DNA sequence: TAGTGGTCTAGACCACTCC
DNA sequence: GAGTGGTCTAGACCACTAA
């Protein structure tokens, strides 16, 4: 299934009954998996990590759709030739990564991120008062063009790549407060420039293009609004704004969206929880 | 030990051999622990959660000092009357919460957060270029006074409470870029106003006052510098700055520090990773 | 009642660290 | 070689859900 051409996953400890000798031989510590696809040295991963990768691949390939139920732990264990406990460890890890949802008595499901509570996973602006107003959006423009230098840089694109750009104005509790410039690779989102865009773009990415946003890196700065930006946000030029430079990554950690947001923060703040 | 006057923890499933009948009876789902001390309804927690709480209490009471080694899994299991696997699940959870560090072949240790890599756990400003310059600090003033309204609000203090205030100027890569106003309850940090303050305050809190910072909530805004602030940061008044309003919580989720930072972000950004 | 995930246990082998 | 955490297995009982 992986790491080895054999049908079953190779164990890393435990009394597995396979007759195959140690082949590569080595086991390996635990946490030092690295990732990023290099790992030419030993390339060993614990069994549950291999199960994790196997299931992650199926999620990335949309074998299971969002909201759909997965086979039970026992069925997956039998299919992959590992114990139920090992499958559980992989499923728990995928749940911790917000890719699965497990419900006692019902089953394990592919996470849906268009729920009301999930809107706020990647939207960290909150009204100062503590109200829970969900953001509303108005699309100003959507165009297709050749990628700029910045866009190629953020999205790891080649020179000739084309992108789709979208400008949106978002409001919270009825007040315009965010101006967003969104860029996605045209190749990954064919036809998106002609679609009606929902408020939560990431659910559209998942349902129409099979792209799941798993993570985002945001870089925040305080800036001063330019004339055009200020006009769109209906404030005076020179007002300070919070600039959020976000690159969103899919399940395979490829950058698939660049979003530059300008936020008015007089009655709104960006919430960050450090652990 | 907890939940029950008996010596051993009560199980929630499994074939434990205790003769005591179900007493309270009910089991309970799992995740709905809530916390915050209310939970008068059933108050049930899984065994591993009880072990977690027991060990957390010992950490909060400084039974084990930072850097110190804990008893082995087997010893803890024997002491608490549970299986090694249950202890492991609790230890793994504490490790996930950054309170413990586990090293294969060596043991389990209380996390030390004055290491070089740990400085950045609560310090999210990074040079744009990607350099890893650690911040340096210069204390401008330190005073004791009665708590202001804002301070009482942030730190959940009573009217008569006294606080210690500290103003610091921090620089990154040699450039002054952060002006910090720090407030702590005087009662929790006796004598701190007369101490030399290290660059990493939180290690001082742990080593001298037995207070471990487990979490922090930050609220970010874009603001304009006032004259005094701009002078201290050596820029012109009116320059935009990133305001970080942080409340730090200890192991028992009590607010123990309020920190208001003003950051220049022309060559520095605030890094936020969303998962 | 059957099937699912949630918890708990017991015991095995492995890799790492230190003596 | 002894002791530690890391991984894997097998099997038990529990709580929850739905038919």
Short mmCIF file of N, CA and C in Angstrom, two decimals, chain A residues 64-159:
data_model
loop_
_atom_site.label_atom_id
_atom_site.label_comp_id
_atom_site.label_asym_id
_atom_site.label_seq_id
_atom_site.Cartn_x
_atom_site.Cartn_y
_atom_site.Cartn_z
N UNK A 64 -13.74 9.96 -0.61
CA UNK A 64 -14.88 10.22 0.27
C UNK A 64 -15.21 11.71 0.22
N UNK A 65 -16.45 12.04 -0.01
CA UNK A 65 -16.86 13.43 -0.11
C UNK A 65 -17.13 14.01 1.28
N UNK A 66 -17.03 15.34 1.40
CA UNK A 66 -17.38 15.97 2.67
C UNK A 66 -18.79 15.60 3.12
N UNK A 67 -18.93 15.25 4.37
CA UNK A 67 -20.22 14.86 4.91
C UNK A 67 -20.49 13.37 4.81
N UNK A 68 -19.73 12.70 3.96
CA UNK A 68 -19.95 11.27 3.76
C UNK A 68 -19.37 10.47 4.92
N UNK A 69 -19.95 9.29 5.17
CA UNK A 69 -19.48 8.45 6.26
C UNK A 69 -18.36 7.55 5.77
N UNK A 70 -17.39 7.32 6.63
CA UNK A 70 -16.30 6.40 6.31
C UNK A 70 -16.66 4.99 6.75
N UNK A 71 -15.95 3.99 6.25
CA UNK A 71 -16.13 2.64 6.80
C UNK A 71 -15.80 2.65 8.29
N UNK A 72 -16.32 1.68 9.01
CA UNK A 72 -16.08 1.63 10.45
C UNK A 72 -14.61 1.29 10.73
N UNK A 73 -14.21 1.51 11.96
CA UNK A 73 -12.84 1.20 12.35
C UNK A 73 -12.49 -0.24 12.01
N UNK A 74 -13.38 -1.14 12.34
CA UNK A 74 -13.12 -2.55 12.10
C UNK A 74 -12.93 -2.86 10.62
N UNK A 75 -13.78 -2.26 9.78
CA UNK A 75 -13.66 -2.50 8.34
C UNK A 75 -12.34 -1.96 7.80
N UNK A 76 -11.98 -0.75 8.23
CA UNK A 76 -10.72 -0.19 7.77
C UNK A 76 -9.53 -1.03 8.25
N UNK A 77 -9.62 -1.49 9.49
CA UNK A 77 -8.54 -2.31 10.04
C UNK A 77 -8.38 -3.59 9.22
N UNK A 78 -9.50 -4.23 8.89
CA UNK A 78 -9.44 -5.46 8.11
C UNK A 78 -8.88 -5.18 6.72
N UNK A 79 -9.33 -4.09 6.11
CA UNK A 79 -8.88 -3.78 4.75
C UNK A 79 -7.39 -3.50 4.71
N UNK A 80 -6.89 -2.76 5.70
CA UNK A 80 -5.50 -2.36 5.69
C UNK A 80 -4.57 -3.37 6.36
N UNK A 81 -5.16 -4.38 6.99
CA UNK A 81 -4.34 -5.40 7.62
C UNK A 81 -3.63 -4.94 8.87
N UNK A 82 -4.27 -4.05 9.61
CA UNK A 82 -3.71 -3.61 10.89
C UNK A 82 -4.77 -3.76 11.97
N UNK A 83 -4.40 -3.49 13.19
CA UNK A 83 -5.37 -3.65 14.27
C UNK A 83 -6.29 -2.44 14.35
N UNK A 84 -7.39 -2.62 15.04
CA UNK A 84 -8.37 -1.54 15.18
C UNK A 84 -7.76 -0.35 15.92
N UNK A 85 -6.90 -0.65 16.90
CA UNK A 85 -6.28 0.43 17.67
C UNK A 85 -5.38 1.30 16.81
N UNK A 86 -4.73 0.70 15.86
CA UNK A 86 -3.86 1.48 14.98
C UNK A 86 -4.70 2.37 14.06
N UNK A 87 -5.77 1.82 13.54
CA UNK A 87 -6.67 2.64 12.73
C UNK A 87 -7.22 3.79 13.56
N UNK A 88 -7.58 3.50 14.80
CA UNK A 88 -8.14 4.55 15.65
C UNK A 88 -7.14 5.67 15.86
N UNK A 89 -5.88 5.32 16.04
CA UNK A 89 -4.88 6.36 16.26
C UNK A 89 -4.78 7.27 15.04
N UNK A 90 -4.87 6.67 13.86
CA UNK A 90 -4.82 7.48 12.63
C UNK A 90 -6.08 8.34 12.52
N UNK A 91 -7.24 7.76 12.81
CA UNK A 91 -8.49 8.51 12.72
C UNK A 91 -8.50 9.65 13.74
N UNK A 92 -7.97 9.40 14.93
CA UNK A 92 -7.92 10.46 15.93
C UNK A 92 -7.03 11.60 15.46
N UNK A 93 -5.93 11.26 14.81
CA UNK A 93 -5.03 12.31 14.32
C UNK A 93 -5.71 13.13 13.23
N UNK A 94 -6.43 12.46 12.34
CA UNK A 94 -7.14 13.18 11.28
C UNK A 94 -8.26 14.04 11.87
N UNK A 95 -8.86 13.55 12.96
CA UNK A 95 -9.87 14.35 13.63
C UNK A 95 -9.25 15.58 14.27
N UNK A 96 -8.08 15.39 14.88
CA UNK A 96 -7.39 16.53 15.49
C UNK A 96 -7.03 17.57 14.44
N UNK A 97 -6.80 17.13 13.21
CA UNK A 97 -6.47 18.05 12.12
C UNK A 97 -7.72 18.62 11.47
N UNK A 98 -8.87 18.39 12.06
CA UNK A 98 -10.14 18.95 11.57
C UNK A 98 -10.54 18.40 10.21
N UNK A 99 -10.03 17.24 9.84
CA UNK A 99 -10.39 16.67 8.55
C UNK A 99 -11.52 15.66 8.68
N UNK A 100 -11.69 15.11 9.85
CA UNK A 100 -12.77 14.16 10.10
C UNK A 100 -13.58 14.61 11.31
N UNK A 101 -14.79 14.10 11.40
CA UNK A 101 -15.63 14.31 12.57
C UNK A 101 -16.12 12.94 13.02
N UNK A 102 -15.96 12.64 14.30
CA UNK A 102 -16.38 11.34 14.79
C UNK A 102 -17.54 11.53 15.75
N UNK A 103 -18.56 10.68 15.60
CA UNK A 103 -19.72 10.78 16.48
C UNK A 103 -20.02 9.41 17.05
N UNK A 104 -19.99 9.33 18.37
CA UNK A 104 -20.22 8.05 19.04
C UNK A 104 -21.59 7.49 18.66
N UNK A 105 -21.61 6.25 18.29
CA UNK A 105 -22.85 5.60 17.94
C UNK A 105 -23.26 5.79 16.50
N UNK A 106 -22.65 6.77 15.78
CA UNK A 106 -23.04 7.01 14.41
C UNK A 106 -21.94 6.61 13.43
N UNK A 107 -20.76 7.14 13.62
CA UNK A 107 -19.70 6.80 12.69
C UNK A 107 -18.69 7.93 12.54
N UNK A 108 -17.79 7.76 11.55
CA UNK A 108 -16.78 8.77 11.26
C UNK A 108 -17.10 9.42 9.92
N UNK A 109 -17.10 10.73 9.88
CA UNK A 109 -17.51 11.47 8.68
C UNK A 109 -16.42 12.42 8.22
N UNK A 110 -16.42 12.70 6.92
CA UNK A 110 -15.53 13.71 6.39
C UNK A 110 -16.05 15.08 6.85
N UNK A 111 -15.18 15.88 7.41
CA UNK A 111 -15.60 17.16 7.97
C UNK A 111 -16.17 18.07 6.89
N UNK A 112 -17.24 18.77 7.24
CA UNK A 112 -17.79 19.80 6.37
C UNK A 112 -17.49 21.15 6.99
N UNK A 113 -16.89 22.00 6.22
CA UNK A 113 -16.48 23.28 6.78
C UNK A 113 -17.33 24.44 6.31
N UNK A 114 -18.58 24.16 6.00
CA UNK A 114 -19.48 25.25 5.71
C UNK A 114 -20.54 25.38 6.81
N UNK A 115 -20.32 24.70 7.89
CA UNK A 115 -21.22 24.85 9.02
C UNK A 115 -21.05 26.24 9.61
N UNK A 116 -22.01 26.61 10.43
CA UNK A 116 -21.94 27.94 11.01
C UNK A 116 -20.72 28.10 11.90
N UNK A 117 -20.42 27.09 12.70
CA UNK A 117 -19.30 27.24 13.60
C UNK A 117 -17.97 27.18 12.85
N UNK A 118 -17.98 26.58 11.66
CA UNK A 118 -16.73 26.43 10.94
C UNK A 118 -16.37 27.64 10.11
N UNK A 119 -17.31 28.55 9.93
CA UNK A 119 -17.01 29.77 9.20
C UNK A 119 -15.85 30.50 9.88
N UNK A 120 -15.81 30.39 11.20
CA UNK A 120 -14.85 31.18 11.96
C UNK A 120 -13.50 30.50 12.11
N UNK A 121 -13.35 29.33 11.49
CA UNK A 121 -12.05 28.66 11.59
C UNK A 121 -10.97 29.51 10.94
N UNK A 122 -11.29 30.10 9.79
CA UNK A 122 -10.30 30.90 9.08
C UNK A 122 -10.67 32.39 9.08
N UNK A 123 -11.67 32.75 9.85
CA UNK A 123 -12.08 34.15 9.89
C UNK A 123 -11.96 34.62 11.34
N UNK A 124 -10.91 35.34 11.63
CA UNK A 124 -10.56 35.63 13.01
C UNK A 124 -11.02 37.00 13.49
N UNK A 125 -11.75 37.74 12.66
CA UNK A 125 -12.23 39.05 13.09
C UNK A 125 -13.49 38.88 13.93
N UNK A 126 -13.52 39.57 15.07
CA UNK A 126 -14.67 39.49 15.95
C UNK A 126 -15.10 40.89 16.37
N UNK A 127 -16.39 41.11 16.50
CA UNK A 127 -16.83 42.40 17.04
C UNK A 127 -16.31 42.58 18.47
N UNK A 128 -15.89 43.82 18.79
CA UNK A 128 -15.35 44.06 20.13
C UNK A 128 -16.35 43.70 21.21
N UNK A 129 -17.62 43.99 20.95
CA UNK A 129 -18.63 43.73 21.96
C UNK A 129 -18.81 42.27 22.25
N UNK A 130 -18.42 41.42 21.33
CA UNK A 130 -18.59 39.99 21.54
C UNK A 130 -19.75 39.39 20.76
N UNK A 131 -20.46 40.23 19.98
CA UNK A 131 -21.52 39.69 19.15
C UNK A 131 -20.96 38.66 18.17
N UNK A 132 -21.85 37.82 17.64
CA UNK A 132 -21.39 36.74 16.78
C UNK A 132 -21.85 36.94 15.35
N UNK A 133 -21.87 38.18 14.89
CA UNK A 133 -22.32 38.43 13.53
C UNK A 133 -21.44 37.75 12.50
N UNK A 134 -22.04 36.90 11.65
CA UNK A 134 -21.27 36.28 10.59
C UNK A 134 -21.02 37.32 9.49
N UNK A 135 -19.89 37.21 8.81
CA UNK A 135 -19.57 38.22 7.77
C UNK A 135 -20.43 38.04 6.53
N UNK A 136 -20.80 39.14 5.91
CA UNK A 136 -21.47 39.11 4.61
C UNK A 136 -20.52 39.66 3.56
N UNK A 137 -20.72 39.25 2.30
CA UNK A 137 -19.76 39.61 1.26
C UNK A 137 -20.45 40.19 0.04
N UNK A 138 -19.75 41.13 -0.62
CA UNK A 138 -20.22 41.66 -1.89
C UNK A 138 -19.04 41.66 -2.85
N UNK A 139 -19.20 40.98 -3.98
CA UNK A 139 -18.11 40.89 -4.95
C UNK A 139 -18.05 42.18 -5.76
N UNK A 140 -16.87 42.80 -5.82
CA UNK A 140 -16.70 44.03 -6.59
C UNK A 140 -16.27 43.74 -8.01
N UNK A 141 -15.39 42.76 -8.16
CA UNK A 141 -14.90 42.44 -9.50
C UNK A 141 -14.27 41.07 -9.48
N UNK A 142 -14.31 40.40 -10.66
CA UNK A 142 -13.64 39.13 -10.77
C UNK A 142 -13.07 39.04 -12.19
N UNK A 143 -11.78 38.79 -12.31
CA UNK A 143 -11.11 38.82 -13.61
C UNK A 143 -10.09 37.69 -13.70
N UNK A 144 -9.68 37.40 -14.93
CA UNK A 144 -8.61 36.43 -15.14
C UNK A 144 -7.45 37.14 -15.82
N UNK A 145 -6.22 36.79 -15.44
CA UNK A 145 -5.06 37.47 -16.00
C UNK A 145 -3.82 36.63 -15.77
N UNK A 146 -2.72 37.08 -16.34
CA UNK A 146 -1.43 36.43 -16.07
C UNK A 146 -1.00 36.75 -14.65
N UNK A 147 -0.35 35.80 -14.01
CA UNK A 147 0.05 35.97 -12.61
C UNK A 147 1.12 37.03 -12.49
N UNK A 148 0.99 37.88 -11.48
CA UNK A 148 2.03 38.86 -11.19
C UNK A 148 3.19 38.17 -10.46
N UNK A 149 4.24 38.93 -10.24
CA UNK A 149 5.39 38.36 -9.54
C UNK A 149 5.00 37.92 -8.13
N UNK A 150 4.29 38.81 -7.43
CA UNK A 150 3.85 38.46 -6.08
C UNK A 150 2.97 37.22 -6.09
N UNK A 151 2.09 37.14 -7.04
CA UNK A 151 1.18 36.00 -7.09
C UNK A 151 1.94 34.70 -7.37
N UNK A 152 2.89 34.79 -8.30
CA UNK A 152 3.69 33.59 -8.59
C UNK A 152 4.47 33.17 -7.34
N UNK A 153 4.96 34.16 -6.62
CA UNK A 153 5.72 33.88 -5.40
C UNK A 153 4.84 33.20 -4.35
N UNK A 154 3.71 33.79 -4.03
CA UNK A 154 2.86 33.24 -2.98
C UNK A 154 2.29 31.87 -3.34
N UNK A 155 1.96 31.67 -4.61
CA UNK A 155 1.26 30.45 -5.02
C UNK A 155 2.18 29.43 -5.68
N UNK A 156 3.48 29.71 -5.69
CA UNK A 156 4.45 28.77 -6.27
C UNK A 156 4.08 28.41 -7.70
N UNK A 157 3.86 29.45 -8.52
CA UNK A 157 3.44 29.23 -9.91
C UNK A 157 4.60 29.46 -10.88
N UNK A 158 4.47 28.88 -12.04
CA UNK A 158 5.48 29.10 -13.09
C UNK A 158 5.19 30.42 -13.80
N UNK A 159 6.11 30.84 -14.63
CA UNK A 159 6.02 32.18 -15.24
C UNK A 159 4.74 32.37 -16.04
#
